[in-house]
């Protein structure tokens, strides 16, 4: 069962995962032995705050892949928003980002994280550039983009891929995430519709040694230690 087919409620099919409030945050929680800590989205503290301060600016792989260069700050559609980490990096570098998430529980976590970050003095200006919608990009990408406030210069895709991370902590987090999100078996179709909608380029994040998504071959690739960005370029981004 792929992400599009999964029920959009607050629990997984097995009933093991639930959305609940913990303090001021909404969390997705399950059996700690299986899933680890409850999952929450936090753009003001933790990993997001550290990356904002020390992440490397426009020299980061994702920034280079999405075309953020000196004098160039394209608008970006993050069609597989997930926990919003990539979108937050791009927004912290000045890009307007439309986040599209189709799993209702994950969308709820994002919505809660954005609301809390909007009250934080350091994060507020960044999340003001992040515009979240709930929808299925595979089926409705053109309509979702047309109804949103962000031009589709760059479309960023990060489909789920097995065994992406090695640490036990991340494995538990990804196990919890995958319980709701499933695998992206429709990634080739998503790439196809993204290529139709993007005005300048489509950027696909992949594990470094993974094959490209089935379909047209990327024109360029930017590699890091563990991940790679495949670039499908329609035209140049200019200041």
XYZ file of C-alpha atoms in Angstrom:
239
model
C 0.000 0.000 0.000
C 1.519 3.340 -0.978
C 1.187 6.703 0.720
C -1.715 7.821 -1.451
C -3.832 4.812 -0.491
C -3.395 5.034 3.272
C -6.270 6.240 5.479
C -5.891 9.877 6.513
C -6.820 9.690 10.154
C -4.848 10.123 13.354
C -3.930 6.459 13.774
C -2.095 3.877 11.729
C -3.959 0.901 10.328
C -2.791 -1.174 13.273
C -3.988 1.431 15.749
C -0.481 1.607 17.235
C 0.153 5.290 16.482
C -1.828 8.207 17.847
C -1.686 11.988 17.751
C -1.784 13.608 21.169
C -0.731 16.772 22.952
C 2.425 16.791 25.070
C 2.904 20.163 26.705
C 2.531 22.803 24.020
C 3.218 20.435 21.107
C 1.307 17.900 19.049
C 3.151 14.572 18.846
C 2.748 11.279 17.010
C 3.400 8.459 19.466
C 3.530 4.693 19.578
C 5.256 1.913 21.511
C 8.616 3.413 22.621
C 10.434 0.098 22.189
C 9.390 -0.017 18.540
C 9.207 3.649 17.587
C 11.345 5.498 20.112
C 10.373 8.954 21.310
C 7.112 10.567 20.198
C 7.613 12.430 16.936
C 7.096 16.182 16.819
C 7.966 18.966 14.417
C 10.071 21.713 15.963
C 11.483 24.520 13.842
C 12.561 26.734 16.753
C 14.724 24.289 18.737
C 16.803 21.138 18.309
C 18.042 19.976 14.935
C 16.375 22.762 12.935
C 17.847 25.508 15.110
C 21.319 23.948 14.958
C 21.203 23.651 11.181
C 19.944 27.218 10.865
C 22.945 28.498 12.820
C 25.680 26.136 11.653
C 24.390 24.378 8.527
C 26.644 26.033 5.965
C 24.326 28.537 4.308
C 24.052 28.418 0.525
C 26.954 25.999 0.337
C 24.676 23.188 1.541
C 23.886 20.468 -0.986
C 20.170 21.212 -1.030
C 20.757 24.915 -1.581
C 23.109 24.271 -4.485
C 20.745 21.707 -6.001
C 17.773 24.072 -5.790
C 19.753 26.882 -7.400
C 20.200 29.213 -4.443
C 23.291 31.121 -5.476
C 24.600 34.646 -5.065
C 21.806 36.942 -6.185
C 19.461 34.055 -7.032
C 16.726 32.890 -4.653
C 14.129 30.833 -6.528
C 10.742 29.874 -5.163
C 10.415 26.170 -4.325
C 7.586 23.653 -4.177
C 8.406 20.888 -1.691
C 6.001 18.274 -3.010
C 6.957 15.629 -0.415
C 7.093 17.843 2.666
C 7.468 15.121 5.312
C 8.677 16.717 8.535
C 9.544 19.982 6.773
C 13.286 19.919 7.443
C 14.400 20.565 3.875
C 11.758 23.241 3.404
C 12.922 24.980 6.578
C 16.521 25.064 5.328
C 15.428 26.617 2.044
C 13.180 29.136 3.781
C 16.002 30.048 6.190
C 18.047 30.995 3.114
C 15.309 33.312 1.858
C 13.233 31.087 -0.450
C 9.444 31.108 -0.495
C 8.416 27.451 -0.114
C 5.094 25.696 -0.644
C 4.975 22.461 1.380
C 2.607 19.755 0.138
C 1.880 16.807 2.444
C -0.733 14.155 1.771
C -0.761 12.166 5.048
C -3.193 13.859 7.418
C -1.315 13.077 10.651
C 1.997 14.347 9.256
C 0.284 17.462 7.932
C -1.104 18.041 11.439
C 2.409 17.787 12.946
C 3.717 20.287 10.400
C 0.850 22.678 11.010
C 1.481 22.549 14.756
C 5.242 23.035 14.345
C 4.770 26.044 12.085
C 2.298 27.628 14.512
C 4.683 27.266 17.448
C 7.653 28.543 15.430
C 5.669 31.616 14.392
C 5.796 32.726 18.033
C 9.590 32.342 18.254
C 11.583 35.542 17.584
C 14.340 33.761 15.631
C 12.162 31.389 13.610
C 9.112 33.563 12.892
C 10.484 35.315 9.802
C 11.603 31.966 8.355
C 8.324 30.087 8.800
C 6.468 33.078 7.351
C 8.015 31.969 4.038
C 6.686 28.409 4.472
C 3.165 27.832 3.129
C 1.618 24.467 4.014
C -1.176 22.672 2.153
C -2.734 19.246 2.600
C -3.049 17.395 -0.686
C -1.795 14.664 -2.997
C 0.940 16.019 -5.265
C 0.834 12.928 -7.486
C -2.809 13.542 -8.324
C -3.250 17.300 -7.888
C 0.148 19.019 -8.117
C -0.833 21.546 -10.792
C -4.017 22.532 -8.959
C -2.313 22.776 -5.554
C 0.418 24.993 -6.995
C -2.061 27.163 -8.901
C -4.058 27.751 -5.713
C -0.974 28.561 -3.622
C 1.141 31.703 -3.252
C 4.427 30.220 -4.546
C 5.576 30.092 -8.182
C 6.897 26.650 -9.209
C 10.373 27.653 -10.318
C 11.920 24.653 -8.550
C 10.111 21.502 -7.421
C 11.876 19.463 -4.745
C 11.074 15.766 -4.292
C 12.300 13.450 -1.551
C 10.475 10.129 -2.013
C 10.720 7.511 0.693
C 13.503 4.996 0.112
C 14.322 1.888 2.221
C 17.286 1.877 4.619
C 18.185 5.526 4.150
C 19.832 6.064 7.512
C 22.095 3.966 9.729
C 21.700 5.250 13.281
C 19.317 3.382 15.572
C 17.655 6.633 16.650
C 16.824 7.672 13.121
C 15.749 4.162 12.239
C 13.112 4.299 14.975
C 11.973 7.743 13.880
C 11.771 6.613 10.251
C 9.951 3.427 11.290
C 7.305 5.558 12.976
C 7.136 7.907 9.987
C 6.903 5.043 7.505
C 4.094 3.385 9.478
C 1.859 6.239 8.334
C 3.575 7.330 5.126
C 4.432 3.982 3.553
C 6.734 3.681 0.535
C 6.472 5.998 -2.453
C 5.726 3.409 -5.106
C 4.274 6.198 -7.251
C 7.521 8.218 -7.325
C 7.918 7.832 -11.121
C 4.479 9.373 -11.638
C 5.318 12.172 -9.181
C 8.487 12.953 -11.140
C 6.460 13.027 -14.346
C 3.920 15.537 -13.032
C 6.665 17.633 -11.371
C 8.455 17.922 -14.713
C 5.205 19.173 -16.248
C 4.641 21.812 -13.555
C 8.145 23.138 -12.712
C 9.138 26.180 -14.739
C 12.921 25.845 -14.240
C 14.012 22.593 -12.610
C 13.039 19.510 -10.621
C 15.383 18.340 -7.869
C 15.162 14.772 -6.519
C 16.918 13.747 -3.314
C 18.216 10.169 -3.343
C 20.540 7.989 -1.276
C 23.993 8.425 -2.839
C 24.200 4.935 -4.354
C 20.549 4.537 -5.291
C 19.486 4.526 -8.942
C 17.597 7.539 -10.289
C 13.824 7.400 -10.241
C 12.445 5.477 -13.204
C 11.792 7.848 -16.082
C 13.820 10.527 -17.879
C 17.510 10.585 -16.976
C 18.677 13.548 -14.872
C 20.982 16.014 -16.624
C 23.125 16.610 -13.542
C 23.777 15.189 -10.078
C 25.258 16.759 -6.966
C 26.678 14.198 -4.525
C 27.394 14.335 -0.823
C 28.658 11.679 1.568
C 25.317 9.904 2.029
C 22.871 11.538 -0.368
C 22.638 12.792 -3.925
C 20.494 15.331 -5.738
C 19.416 14.492 -9.277
C 18.680 17.600 -11.333
C 16.212 17.802 -14.209
C 16.710 21.236 -15.759
C 14.294 23.041 -18.079
C 16.063 26.420 -18.078
C 18.612 28.431 -16.095
C 17.758 30.303 -12.916
C 18.838 33.925 -13.180
C 18.962 36.900 -10.823
